[in-house]
Amino acid sequence: MVDLIQLIVSGTATGAIYALAALGFTLLWQASGTINFAQGEFVMLPAFTMLICTTRGVPLWLAFLVACVVSAILLGIGFKRIVVDPLIRHGVIPLVIATLGLSIGLKQLVKASYAAEAQPFPSVFPAGQFPLFGTHVSYSDVGTLLIAGLIVISLQLFLKRTVTGRAMQACAQNMDAAKVLGINVKTMVLYVFIINAVLAAVASLLISPTYLAKFDMGDSIGQKAFFAAIIGGFNQTSGALLGGVLIGVLENLIGFYVSPAYKEGVALVLFMVVILFRPEGLLGKAEERKV
Amino acid sequence: MTTTPSFLEVKDVRKAYGAIKAVDGVSFSVGPGEIVGVIGPNGSGKTTLFNSILGQIKPTSGGVEFCGEDITGMSPLELARRGVGRTFQTLQVFTHLSVRDNLIAAAQEFKSTMPARLFAAPDAGLGHHADEMIEMFRLKHVAHLKAGTLSYGQQKLIDIAMAFMPAPRLVLLDEPCAGVNPSLVDQLRELLCELNRTQGGSFVVIEHNMDFIMKLCPHVICMVEGKVLAEGPPAEVQANRHVLEAYLGN
Amino acid sequence: MNAKTGKLALVVGIAAFAILPLFLKGYGVYLCALFCVYLMATLGLNLTVGYAGQMSLGQAAFFGIGAYHAAILLKLGWPFFLVLPIAAVACFLVGLLLGFPALRVQHHYLAFATLGFNILVFLIMRNEATITGGPLGISGIPRPSLFGISLDADLRYFWFTLFFTVVLAAILWWLLRSPWGRAFAALRDNPIRAESLGINITAYTLFAFAIGAACAGVAGVFYASLLQFIEPSSFQFSYSLMMLLAVIVGGSGRFFGPVLGTVIIVLLPEWLRFMQNWYLAVFGFAIVALMIFLPGGLLSLPERLGWKGASK
């Protein structure tokens, strides 16, 4: 019982990080039809940007800001201008291949230029645990959960309550109608790319202390992000959160009670079950077939 | 009243988008071999009606029956299997296939079963039929060229020919004359008349070109603001005061 | 080039490749055979990616399933020509089971399903040590013999593999010339129209995927016998990615695209060995550049240039 609570809390924390990556992935797909297979590397790269800064004595909060700016420029604006814009008219497959190539390129670039081994990463939260419901929960799990939750909820509010946010959602739902309504679609899509990059940087800050900074850390995170997005429901931003948390918790439980060896397979099985029985995702809404 | 067995039965179809009633209680029937034209000003609900019949839109209420079977909301695949064909407003040919392959592709799925087609001759036994169609549509000189390389008019002819390759029992034609030059319009009309005679299928045609509709269709329906305003032989509908008002304004 | 000279060039090309290993040392012969093995898998993948227009990121998993079938059954003394169809059918069925739920919902989902599947298959290979030998893999896999002639010698095994690669290619060529091939071309060109003409897109894509998977299974059997030793790491996701890139780099949807692509994938690591760690980084960004400048793959280059010349 004691274990169960700990497992659920830490699973939820990890799941919330998956949700951050999944959220950006969903937004990107909705706004521009980009299926970004380099999403995991978008989480990995800021970890190394931060490491480069902190090893030179820069405090972590400043390193994080630097990483956000670098990510927004390189993985937000740069990614859109250099990779997505020229490719989007060729259809889905060339763009998917390009993001797969980008994923290999970024991973191997970090491996060759920085390190092949996992690097320790400073945590934002104090070490240690505090008592909760008769068990002990670590500060970092609770902190991670709070920050990730806060960001997901504020993003929700931004998308639902602000003019810019609503304009972005309008673009995602119907590009042509948004254009007719006088929304600057291009700017909105660019915002989505920047938001995606920053979300990935936050995920990086939260996940690297536990999972260590490694060139291939994105493989697992990226994969969880895709599955979380689909499990939760692609056309719902809250779906990404549910999907992420579900994967995080189930991974922990199955890893502990069944077999740690199959932890990585949990997301796939959950995905297959969901698309068999609820194809639109747990929170998704079935869409009318398009002509 | 004649009691010809009606073939396509549109029953009180309604489709509302919020407060806007795009189609507001439309009923009509089409008999076997009959050609029915649907006219009406822009925004009169023709396309929504069309999409409701073709299962692309789920009507708010009402339904569509084909040969006594409810076909409301069926997928394009299920409709095709029941012998309901269609053409699109815009060009929809397989641009990377030759004209002949376009025509064979249009009909091969109606021949035998999927596993049997794997072992069938490359032309699926449809080569002769495709050549006849090519002859009829005067496309012989371009039969082996890729459809995407041809002129708009030629592609339009291929597009129409494809819909008729499987000899469907009912064809819905969505503005067949859109973007077609006047000399081709006449050719198109003659071809459609001939296909109606030889294949015996029923047509429902949406069209803006009045002259074309009046000459092709013995029965015309005029829609305005989601409702059927007038229905009958073309001359009658054309002379109807309400129709003139709707087109010319008060 | 007309059809006749094309056929002649093909025959001469295959014959030249068949005698090439006579002039090579052991490692060269091995690379030639490895090329044939990977080519079987990429020819099949081209059916899924190039002809049916679907992304598959799990070809190495099917390759692995074929290889493990071969390793386990051949070591039990089962005849090679029984193991081959068993592996193919197993991969075909697994392909149907995996592809059906994904393709039924949304065609992009196949990419995610295959990606996850590859990871799951890898975990099973690594963890179910009693069957798969775990991380150590399975060694001592026998090579078959043909009409009493042992194929243990590398050169003979190469010819054996080459022969079956040509047979597999011929089967796929025939498949693409059948009405099925036309249906593939049609649904890739214009799925909406295809569906309105009764072409069952889901069924065709599903079968294309499953047949592609079966090809990988066949390739896996030849791979197990070629190396005589297999381990889980040869069937990781990164190998699926490499096979996919081989198809794309060569030119997906072109019959000979995977041939060129597979040559590149097999030989590039040898040529670029001097770059050491940087090789894969350069490779990754080169893929991005290729997609931006030549999305149709290398075989589309003459067309591209020719088209530009014609428009002047």
PDB file of C-alpha atoms in Angstrom, chain B:
ATOM      1  CA  MET B   1     -50.436   8.655 -60.671  1.00  0.00           C
ATOM      2  CA  THR B   2     -48.007   6.269 -62.241  1.00  0.00           C
ATOM      3  CA  THR B   3     -46.568   3.655 -59.933  1.00  0.00           C
ATOM      4  CA  THR B   4     -43.102   3.235 -61.404  1.00  0.00           C
ATOM      5  CA  PRO B   5     -40.937   1.673 -58.702  1.00  0.00           C
ATOM      6  CA  SER B   6     -38.870   4.512 -57.386  1.00  0.00           C
ATOM      7  CA  PHE B   7     -35.241   3.810 -57.188  1.00  0.00           C
ATOM      8  CA  LEU B   8     -33.711   6.618 -55.213  1.00  0.00           C
ATOM      9  CA  GLU B   9     -35.982   8.036 -52.561  1.00  0.00           C
ATOM     10  CA  VAL B  10     -34.949  11.200 -50.727  1.00  0.00           C
ATOM     11  CA  LYS B  11     -37.220  11.526 -47.710  1.00  0.00           C
ATOM     12  CA  ASP B  12     -37.632  14.858 -45.989  1.00  0.00           C
ATOM     13  CA  VAL B  13     -33.890  15.454 -45.592  1.00  0.00           C
ATOM     14  CA  ARG B  14     -32.991  18.261 -43.230  1.00  0.00           C
ATOM     15  CA  LYS B  15     -29.571  19.530 -42.303  1.00  0.00           C
ATOM     16  CA  ALA B  16     -29.059  22.398 -39.929  1.00  0.00           C
ATOM     17  CA  TYR B  17     -25.802  24.063 -38.959  1.00  0.00           C
ATOM     18  CA  GLY B  18     -26.798  25.765 -35.738  1.00  0.00           C
ATOM     19  CA  ALA B  19     -29.612  28.109 -36.674  1.00  0.00           C
ATOM     20  CA  ILE B  20     -28.870  27.929 -40.392  1.00  0.00           C
ATOM     21  CA  LYS B  21     -31.020  25.431 -42.224  1.00  0.00           C
ATOM     22  CA  ALA B  22     -28.926  24.397 -45.214  1.00  0.00           C
ATOM     23  CA  VAL B  23     -31.433  21.786 -46.341  1.00  0.00           C
ATOM     24  CA  ASP B  24     -34.933  22.217 -45.005  1.00  0.00           C
ATOM     25  CA  GLY B  25     -37.129  19.222 -45.712  1.00  0.00           C
ATOM     26  CA  VAL B  26     -36.328  18.094 -49.237  1.00  0.00           C
ATOM     27  CA  SER B  27     -38.105  15.067 -50.699  1.00  0.00           C
ATOM     28  CA  PHE B  28     -37.994  13.709 -54.208  1.00  0.00           C
ATOM     29  CA  SER B  29     -37.639  10.413 -55.988  1.00  0.00           C
ATOM     30  CA  VAL B  30     -35.782   9.199 -59.027  1.00  0.00           C
ATOM     31  CA  GLY B  31     -36.979   6.290 -61.123  1.00  0.00           C
ATOM     32  CA  PRO B  32     -34.817   3.777 -62.983  1.00  0.00           C
ATOM     33  CA  GLY B  33     -33.110   5.312 -66.008  1.00  0.00           C
ATOM     34  CA  GLU B  34     -34.388   8.759 -65.139  1.00  0.00           C
ATOM     35  CA  ILE B  35     -32.280  11.904 -65.382  1.00  0.00           C
ATOM     36  CA  VAL B  36     -33.061  14.497 -62.735  1.00  0.00           C
ATOM     37  CA  GLY B  37     -31.471  17.935 -62.736  1.00  0.00           C
ATOM     38  CA  VAL B  38     -31.077  19.977 -59.565  1.00  0.00           C
ATOM     39  CA  ILE B  39     -30.739  23.727 -60.034  1.00  0.00           C
ATOM     40  CA  GLY B  40     -30.764  26.655 -57.687  1.00  0.00           C
ATOM     41  CA  PRO B  41     -28.791  29.784 -56.893  1.00  0.00           C
ATOM     42  CA  ASN B  42     -25.566  29.608 -54.881  1.00  0.00           C
ATOM     43  CA  GLY B  43     -26.194  28.730 -51.259  1.00  0.00           C
ATOM     44  CA  SER B  44     -29.527  27.097 -51.988  1.00  0.00           C
ATOM     45  CA  GLY B  45     -28.402  23.844 -50.368  1.00  0.00           C
ATOM     46  CA  LYS B  46     -27.689  21.793 -53.490  1.00  0.00           C
ATOM     47  CA  THR B  47     -24.247  20.657 -52.380  1.00  0.00           C
ATOM     48  CA  THR B  48     -25.401  19.880 -48.832  1.00  0.00           C
ATOM     49  CA  LEU B  49     -28.236  17.793 -50.278  1.00  0.00           C
ATOM     50  CA  PHE B  50     -25.783  16.029 -52.554  1.00  0.00           C
ATOM     51  CA  ASN B  51     -23.418  15.287 -49.689  1.00  0.00           C
ATOM     52  CA  SER B  52     -26.310  13.963 -47.602  1.00  0.00           C
ATOM     53  CA  ILE B  53     -27.232  11.508 -50.340  1.00  0.00           C
ATOM     54  CA  LEU B  54     -23.582  10.468 -50.666  1.00  0.00           C
ATOM     55  CA  GLY B  55     -23.105   9.873 -46.963  1.00  0.00           C
ATOM     56  CA  GLN B  56     -20.530  12.639 -46.555  1.00  0.00           C
ATOM     57  CA  ILE B  57     -22.837  14.526 -44.206  1.00  0.00           C
ATOM     58  CA  LYS B  58     -25.197  13.018 -41.695  1.00  0.00           C
ATOM     59  CA  PRO B  59     -28.581  14.728 -42.105  1.00  0.00           C
ATOM     60  CA  THR B  60     -30.143  16.213 -38.977  1.00  0.00           C
ATOM     61  CA  SER B  61     -33.299  14.303 -39.848  1.00  0.00           C
ATOM     62  CA  GLY B  62     -34.770  12.420 -42.777  1.00  0.00           C
ATOM     63  CA  GLY B  63     -33.063   9.794 -44.846  1.00  0.00           C
ATOM     64  CA  VAL B  64     -32.181   8.403 -48.222  1.00  0.00           C
ATOM     65  CA  GLU B  65     -33.303   5.066 -49.612  1.00  0.00           C
ATOM     66  CA  PHE B  66     -31.832   3.293 -52.589  1.00  0.00           C
ATOM     67  CA  CYS B  67     -33.690   0.270 -53.986  1.00  0.00           C
ATOM     68  CA  GLY B  68     -35.597   0.018 -50.744  1.00  0.00           C
ATOM     69  CA  GLU B  69     -32.462   0.068 -48.582  1.00  0.00           C
ATOM     70  CA  ASP B  70     -31.621   2.885 -46.205  1.00  0.00           C
ATOM     71  CA  ILE B  71     -28.293   4.294 -47.411  1.00  0.00           C
ATOM     72  CA  THR B  72     -28.150   7.371 -45.158  1.00  0.00           C
ATOM     73  CA  GLY B  73     -24.597   8.009 -43.968  1.00  0.00           C
ATOM     74  CA  MET B  74     -23.032   5.084 -45.820  1.00  0.00           C
ATOM     75  CA  SER B  75     -19.349   5.270 -46.663  1.00  0.00           C
ATOM     76  CA  PRO B  76     -18.294   5.919 -50.276  1.00  0.00           C
ATOM     77  CA  LEU B  77     -17.097   2.325 -50.432  1.00  0.00           C
ATOM     78  CA  GLU B  78     -20.441   0.849 -49.397  1.00  0.00           C
ATOM     79  CA  LEU B  79     -22.246   3.126 -51.829  1.00  0.00           C
ATOM     80  CA  ALA B  80     -19.930   2.149 -54.670  1.00  0.00           C
ATOM     81  CA  ARG B  81     -20.624  -1.519 -53.971  1.00  0.00           C
ATOM     82  CA  ARG B  82     -24.358  -0.875 -54.255  1.00  0.00           C
ATOM     83  CA  GLY B  83     -23.899   0.685 -57.670  1.00  0.00           C
ATOM     84  CA  VAL B  84     -23.970   4.357 -56.685  1.00  0.00           C
ATOM     85  CA  GLY B  85     -21.318   6.293 -58.614  1.00  0.00           C
ATOM     86  CA  ARG B  86     -20.418   9.951 -58.534  1.00  0.00           C
ATOM     87  CA  THR B  87     -18.308  12.636 -60.081  1.00  0.00           C
ATOM     88  CA  PHE B  88     -16.754  15.568 -58.276  1.00  0.00           C
ATOM     89  CA  GLN B  89     -16.933  19.289 -58.879  1.00  0.00           C
ATOM     90  CA  THR B  90     -13.175  19.461 -59.289  1.00  0.00           C
ATOM     91  CA  LEU B  91     -11.008  17.178 -61.415  1.00  0.00           C
ATOM     92  CA  GLN B  92     -10.393  13.872 -59.678  1.00  0.00           C
ATOM     93  CA  VAL B  93      -8.359  11.642 -61.973  1.00  0.00           C
ATOM     94  CA  PHE B  94      -5.364   9.479 -61.101  1.00  0.00           C
ATOM     95  CA  THR B  95      -2.754  11.834 -62.505  1.00  0.00           C
ATOM     96  CA  HIS B  96       0.122   9.333 -62.503  1.00  0.00           C
ATOM     97  CA  LEU B  97      -1.782   6.603 -64.337  1.00  0.00           C
ATOM     98  CA  SER B  98      -2.362   6.424 -68.081  1.00  0.00           C
ATOM     99  CA  VAL B  99      -5.816   7.242 -69.401  1.00  0.00           C
ATOM    100  CA  ARG B 100      -6.447   3.552 -70.061  1.00  0.00           C
ATOM    101  CA  ASP B 101      -5.315   2.600 -66.542  1.00  0.00           C
ATOM    102  CA  ASN B 102      -7.541   5.296 -65.076  1.00  0.00           C
ATOM    103  CA  LEU B 103     -10.519   3.678 -66.739  1.00  0.00           C
ATOM    104  CA  ILE B 104      -9.541   0.148 -65.754  1.00  0.00           C
ATOM    105  CA  ALA B 105      -8.894   1.261 -62.167  1.00  0.00           C
ATOM    106  CA  ALA B 106     -12.387   2.731 -62.111  1.00  0.00           C
ATOM    107  CA  ALA B 107     -14.034  -0.613 -62.832  1.00  0.00           C
ATOM    108  CA  GLN B 108     -11.690  -3.361 -61.673  1.00  0.00           C
ATOM    109  CA  GLU B 109     -12.975  -3.481 -58.102  1.00  0.00           C
ATOM    110  CA  PHE B 110     -16.387  -4.519 -59.363  1.00  0.00           C
ATOM    111  CA  LYS B 111     -14.933  -7.580 -61.068  1.00  0.00           C
ATOM    112  CA  SER B 112     -14.569 -10.782 -59.039  1.00  0.00           C
ATOM    113  CA  THR B 113     -13.016 -10.788 -55.561  1.00  0.00           C
ATOM    114  CA  MET B 114      -9.926  -9.146 -54.144  1.00  0.00           C
ATOM    115  CA  PRO B 115      -7.837 -12.369 -53.943  1.00  0.00           C
ATOM    116  CA  ALA B 116      -8.943 -13.334 -57.453  1.00  0.00           C
ATOM    117  CA  ARG B 117      -7.855  -9.959 -58.793  1.00  0.00           C
ATOM    118  CA  LEU B 118      -4.353 -10.625 -57.511  1.00  0.00           C
ATOM    119  CA  PHE B 119      -4.058 -13.493 -59.969  1.00  0.00           C
ATOM    120  CA  ALA B 120      -6.087 -11.887 -62.753  1.00  0.00           C
ATOM    121  CA  ALA B 121      -4.614 -10.559 -66.002  1.00  0.00           C
ATOM    122  CA  PRO B 122      -2.979  -7.138 -65.572  1.00  0.00           C
ATOM    123  CA  ASP B 123      -5.947  -5.449 -67.279  1.00  0.00           C
ATOM    124  CA  ALA B 124      -8.377  -7.410 -65.076  1.00  0.00           C
ATOM    125  CA  GLY B 125     -10.195  -8.447 -68.240  1.00  0.00           C
ATOM    126  CA  LEU B 126     -11.366  -4.873 -68.702  1.00  0.00           C
ATOM    127  CA  GLY B 127      -9.036  -3.810 -71.518  1.00  0.00           C
ATOM    128  CA  HIS B 128     -11.665  -4.173 -74.215  1.00  0.00           C
ATOM    129  CA  HIS B 129     -14.317  -2.312 -72.244  1.00  0.00           C
ATOM    130  CA  ALA B 130     -11.828   0.471 -71.470  1.00  0.00           C
ATOM    131  CA  ASP B 131     -10.934   0.769 -75.160  1.00  0.00           C
ATOM    132  CA  GLU B 132     -14.613   1.079 -76.059  1.00  0.00           C
ATOM    133  CA  MET B 133     -15.025   3.849 -73.532  1.00  0.00           C
ATOM    134  CA  ILE B 134     -11.884   5.559 -74.819  1.00  0.00           C
ATOM    135  CA  GLU B 135     -13.286   5.356 -78.341  1.00  0.00           C
ATOM    136  CA  MET B 136     -16.613   6.782 -77.213  1.00  0.00           C
ATOM    137  CA  PHE B 137     -14.984   9.691 -75.408  1.00  0.00           C
ATOM    138  CA  ARG B 138     -12.601  10.304 -78.351  1.00  0.00           C
ATOM    139  CA  LEU B 139      -9.500   9.865 -76.220  1.00  0.00           C
ATOM    140  CA  LYS B 140      -7.799   7.247 -78.379  1.00  0.00           C
ATOM    141  CA  HIS B 141      -4.855   9.459 -79.360  1.00  0.00           C
ATOM    142  CA  VAL B 142      -3.950  10.043 -75.692  1.00  0.00           C
ATOM    143  CA  ALA B 143      -4.946   6.643 -74.262  1.00  0.00           C
ATOM    144  CA  HIS B 144      -1.417   5.763 -73.201  1.00  0.00           C
ATOM    145  CA  LEU B 145      -0.404   9.150 -71.815  1.00  0.00           C
ATOM    146  CA  LYS B 146      -0.475   9.948 -68.125  1.00  0.00           C
ATOM    147  CA  ALA B 147      -3.747  11.627 -67.230  1.00  0.00           C
ATOM    148  CA  GLY B 148      -1.983  14.423 -65.362  1.00  0.00           C
ATOM    149  CA  THR B 149      -0.229  15.612 -68.507  1.00  0.00           C
ATOM    150  CA  LEU B 150      -3.451  16.258 -70.457  1.00  0.00           C
ATOM    151  CA  SER B 151      -5.551  19.404 -70.863  1.00  0.00           C
ATOM    152  CA  TYR B 152      -8.333  20.292 -68.454  1.00  0.00           C
ATOM    153  CA  GLY B 153     -11.010  19.350 -70.968  1.00  0.00           C
ATOM    154  CA  GLN B 154      -9.448  15.959 -71.665  1.00  0.00           C
ATOM    155  CA  GLN B 155      -9.088  15.257 -67.949  1.00  0.00           C
ATOM    156  CA  LYS B 156     -12.731  16.208 -67.449  1.00  0.00           C
ATOM    157  CA  LEU B 157     -13.712  13.650 -70.076  1.00  0.00           C
ATOM    158  CA  ILE B 158     -11.608  10.982 -68.340  1.00  0.00           C
ATOM    159  CA  ASP B 159     -13.169  11.954 -65.036  1.00  0.00           C
ATOM    160  CA  ILE B 160     -16.683  11.446 -66.400  1.00  0.00           C
ATOM    161  CA  ALA B 161     -15.747   8.264 -68.274  1.00  0.00           C
ATOM    162  CA  MET B 162     -14.329   6.786 -65.052  1.00  0.00           C
ATOM    163  CA  ALA B 163     -17.636   7.231 -63.241  1.00  0.00           C
ATOM    164  CA  PHE B 164     -19.397   5.252 -65.979  1.00  0.00           C
ATOM    165  CA  MET B 165     -16.831   2.467 -66.387  1.00  0.00           C
ATOM    166  CA  PRO B 166     -18.481   0.166 -63.810  1.00  0.00           C
ATOM    167  CA  ALA B 167     -21.923   0.909 -65.343  1.00  0.00           C
ATOM    168  CA  PRO B 168     -23.382   2.201 -62.074  1.00  0.00           C
ATOM    169  CA  ARG B 169     -27.127   2.064 -61.469  1.00  0.00           C
ATOM    170  CA  LEU B 170     -27.189   5.599 -60.159  1.00  0.00           C
ATOM    171  CA  VAL B 171     -24.716   8.401 -60.849  1.00  0.00           C
ATOM    172  CA  LEU B 172     -24.596  11.713 -59.044  1.00  0.00           C
ATOM    173  CA  LEU B 173     -22.904  14.339 -61.186  1.00  0.00           C
ATOM    174  CA  ASP B 174     -21.659  17.421 -59.335  1.00  0.00           C
ATOM    175  CA  GLU B 175     -21.498  20.324 -61.798  1.00  0.00           C
ATOM    176  CA  PRO B 176     -20.119  18.368 -64.749  1.00  0.00           C
ATOM    177  CA  CYS B 177     -19.813  21.535 -66.841  1.00  0.00           C
ATOM    178  CA  ALA B 178     -17.782  23.576 -64.339  1.00  0.00           C
ATOM    179  CA  GLY B 179     -14.750  24.981 -66.130  1.00  0.00           C
ATOM    180  CA  VAL B 180     -15.572  23.242 -69.407  1.00  0.00           C
ATOM    181  CA  ASN B 181     -15.574  25.269 -72.641  1.00  0.00           C
ATOM    182  CA  PRO B 182     -18.865  25.597 -74.570  1.00  0.00           C
ATOM    183  CA  SER B 183     -18.018  23.224 -77.425  1.00  0.00           C
ATOM    184  CA  LEU B 184     -17.148  20.488 -74.940  1.00  0.00           C
ATOM    185  CA  VAL B 185     -20.380  21.112 -73.024  1.00  0.00           C
ATOM    186  CA  ASP B 186     -22.354  19.919 -76.040  1.00  0.00           C
ATOM    187  CA  GLN B 187     -20.147  16.867 -76.448  1.00  0.00           C
ATOM    188  CA  LEU B 188     -20.561  16.082 -72.748  1.00  0.00           C
ATOM    189  CA  ARG B 189     -24.330  16.305 -72.993  1.00  0.00           C
ATOM    190  CA  GLU B 190     -24.419  13.979 -75.978  1.00  0.00           C
ATOM    191  CA  LEU B 191     -22.171  11.499 -74.185  1.00  0.00           C
ATOM    192  CA  LEU B 192     -24.351  11.534 -71.086  1.00  0.00           C
ATOM    193  CA  CYS B 193     -27.492  10.985 -73.183  1.00  0.00           C
ATOM    194  CA  GLU B 194     -25.831   8.078 -74.941  1.00  0.00           C
ATOM    195  CA  LEU B 195     -24.628   6.537 -71.668  1.00  0.00           C
ATOM    196  CA  ASN B 196     -28.109   6.877 -70.220  1.00  0.00           C
ATOM    197  CA  ARG B 197     -29.482   5.071 -73.257  1.00  0.00           C
ATOM    198  CA  THR B 198     -26.891   2.296 -73.389  1.00  0.00           C
ATOM    199  CA  GLN B 199     -26.273   1.673 -69.685  1.00  0.00           C
ATOM    200  CA  GLY B 200     -29.734   2.533 -68.445  1.00  0.00           C
ATOM    201  CA  GLY B 201     -28.557   4.094 -65.173  1.00  0.00           C
ATOM    202  CA  SER B 202     -30.275   6.974 -63.410  1.00  0.00           C
ATOM    203  CA  PHE B 203     -28.561  10.358 -63.054  1.00  0.00           C
ATOM    204  CA  VAL B 204     -28.907  13.185 -60.612  1.00  0.00           C
ATOM    205  CA  VAL B 205     -27.164  16.264 -61.989  1.00  0.00           C
ATOM    206  CA  ILE B 206     -26.342  19.475 -60.151  1.00  0.00           C
ATOM    207  CA  GLU B 207     -25.508  22.198 -62.609  1.00  0.00           C
ATOM    208  CA  HIS B 208     -25.433  25.947 -63.036  1.00  0.00           C
ATOM    209  CA  ASN B 209     -25.482  25.809 -66.804  1.00  0.00           C
ATOM    210  CA  MET B 210     -29.223  26.232 -67.491  1.00  0.00           C
ATOM    211  CA  ASP B 211     -29.032  25.418 -71.142  1.00  0.00           C
ATOM    212  CA  PHE B 212     -27.261  22.131 -70.378  1.00  0.00           C
ATOM    213  CA  ILE B 213     -29.767  21.096 -67.719  1.00  0.00           C
ATOM    214  CA  MET B 214     -32.794  22.067 -69.764  1.00  0.00           C
ATOM    215  CA  LYS B 215     -31.640  20.000 -72.718  1.00  0.00           C
ATOM    216  CA  LEU B 216     -30.381  16.998 -70.726  1.00  0.00           C
ATOM    217  CA  CYS B 217     -32.928  16.492 -67.976  1.00  0.00           C
ATOM    218  CA  PRO B 218     -36.581  15.636 -68.551  1.00  0.00           C
ATOM    219  CA  HIS B 219     -37.209  16.383 -64.895  1.00  0.00           C
ATOM    220  CA  VAL B 220     -35.820  19.384 -63.012  1.00  0.00           C
ATOM    221  CA  ILE B 221     -35.891  20.351 -59.358  1.00  0.00           C
ATOM    222  CA  CYS B 222     -35.264  23.940 -58.360  1.00  0.00           C
ATOM    223  CA  MET B 223     -34.011  24.524 -54.827  1.00  0.00           C
ATOM    224  CA  VAL B 224     -34.024  27.845 -53.021  1.00  0.00           C
ATOM    225  CA  GLU B 225     -33.004  28.424 -49.420  1.00  0.00           C
ATOM    226  CA  GLY B 226     -32.931  24.708 -48.637  1.00  0.00           C
ATOM    227  CA  LYS B 227     -36.399  23.984 -49.972  1.00  0.00           C
ATOM    228  CA  VAL B 228     -37.783  22.640 -53.236  1.00  0.00           C
ATOM    229  CA  LEU B 229     -39.345  25.635 -54.919  1.00  0.00           C
ATOM    230  CA  ALA B 230     -40.532  24.021 -58.119  1.00  0.00           C
ATOM    231  CA  GLU B 231     -40.374  20.622 -59.713  1.00  0.00           C
ATOM    232  CA  GLY B 232     -41.367  19.300 -63.110  1.00  0.00           C
ATOM    233  CA  PRO B 233     -40.425  19.329 -66.789  1.00  0.00           C
ATOM    234  CA  PRO B 234     -37.731  21.917 -67.588  1.00  0.00           C
ATOM    235  CA  ALA B 235     -39.978  24.255 -69.567  1.00  0.00           C
ATOM    236  CA  GLU B 236     -42.464  24.378 -66.700  1.00  0.00           C
ATOM    237  CA  VAL B 237     -39.838  25.038 -64.053  1.00  0.00           C
ATOM    238  CA  GLN B 238     -38.198  27.669 -66.206  1.00  0.00           C
ATOM    239  CA  ALA B 239     -41.491  29.498 -66.623  1.00  0.00           C
ATOM    240  CA  ASN B 240     -42.329  29.341 -62.913  1.00  0.00           C
ATOM    241  CA  ARG B 241     -42.657  32.833 -61.493  1.00  0.00           C
ATOM    242  CA  HIS B 242     -41.063  31.940 -58.157  1.00  0.00           C
ATOM    243  CA  VAL B 243     -38.044  30.442 -59.894  1.00  0.00           C
ATOM    244  CA  LEU B 244     -37.543  33.576 -61.956  1.00  0.00           C
ATOM    245  CA  GLU B 245     -37.816  35.688 -58.833  1.00  0.00           C
ATOM    246  CA  ALA B 246     -35.306  33.559 -56.975  1.00  0.00           C
ATOM    247  CA  TYR B 247     -32.798  33.858 -59.786  1.00  0.00           C
ATOM    248  CA  LEU B 248     -33.352  37.448 -60.753  1.00  0.00           C
ATOM    249  CA  GLY B 249     -34.327  38.861 -57.379  1.00  0.00           C
ATOM    250  CA  ASN B 250     -37.392  40.978 -56.810  1.00  0.00           C
TER     251      ASN B 250
END
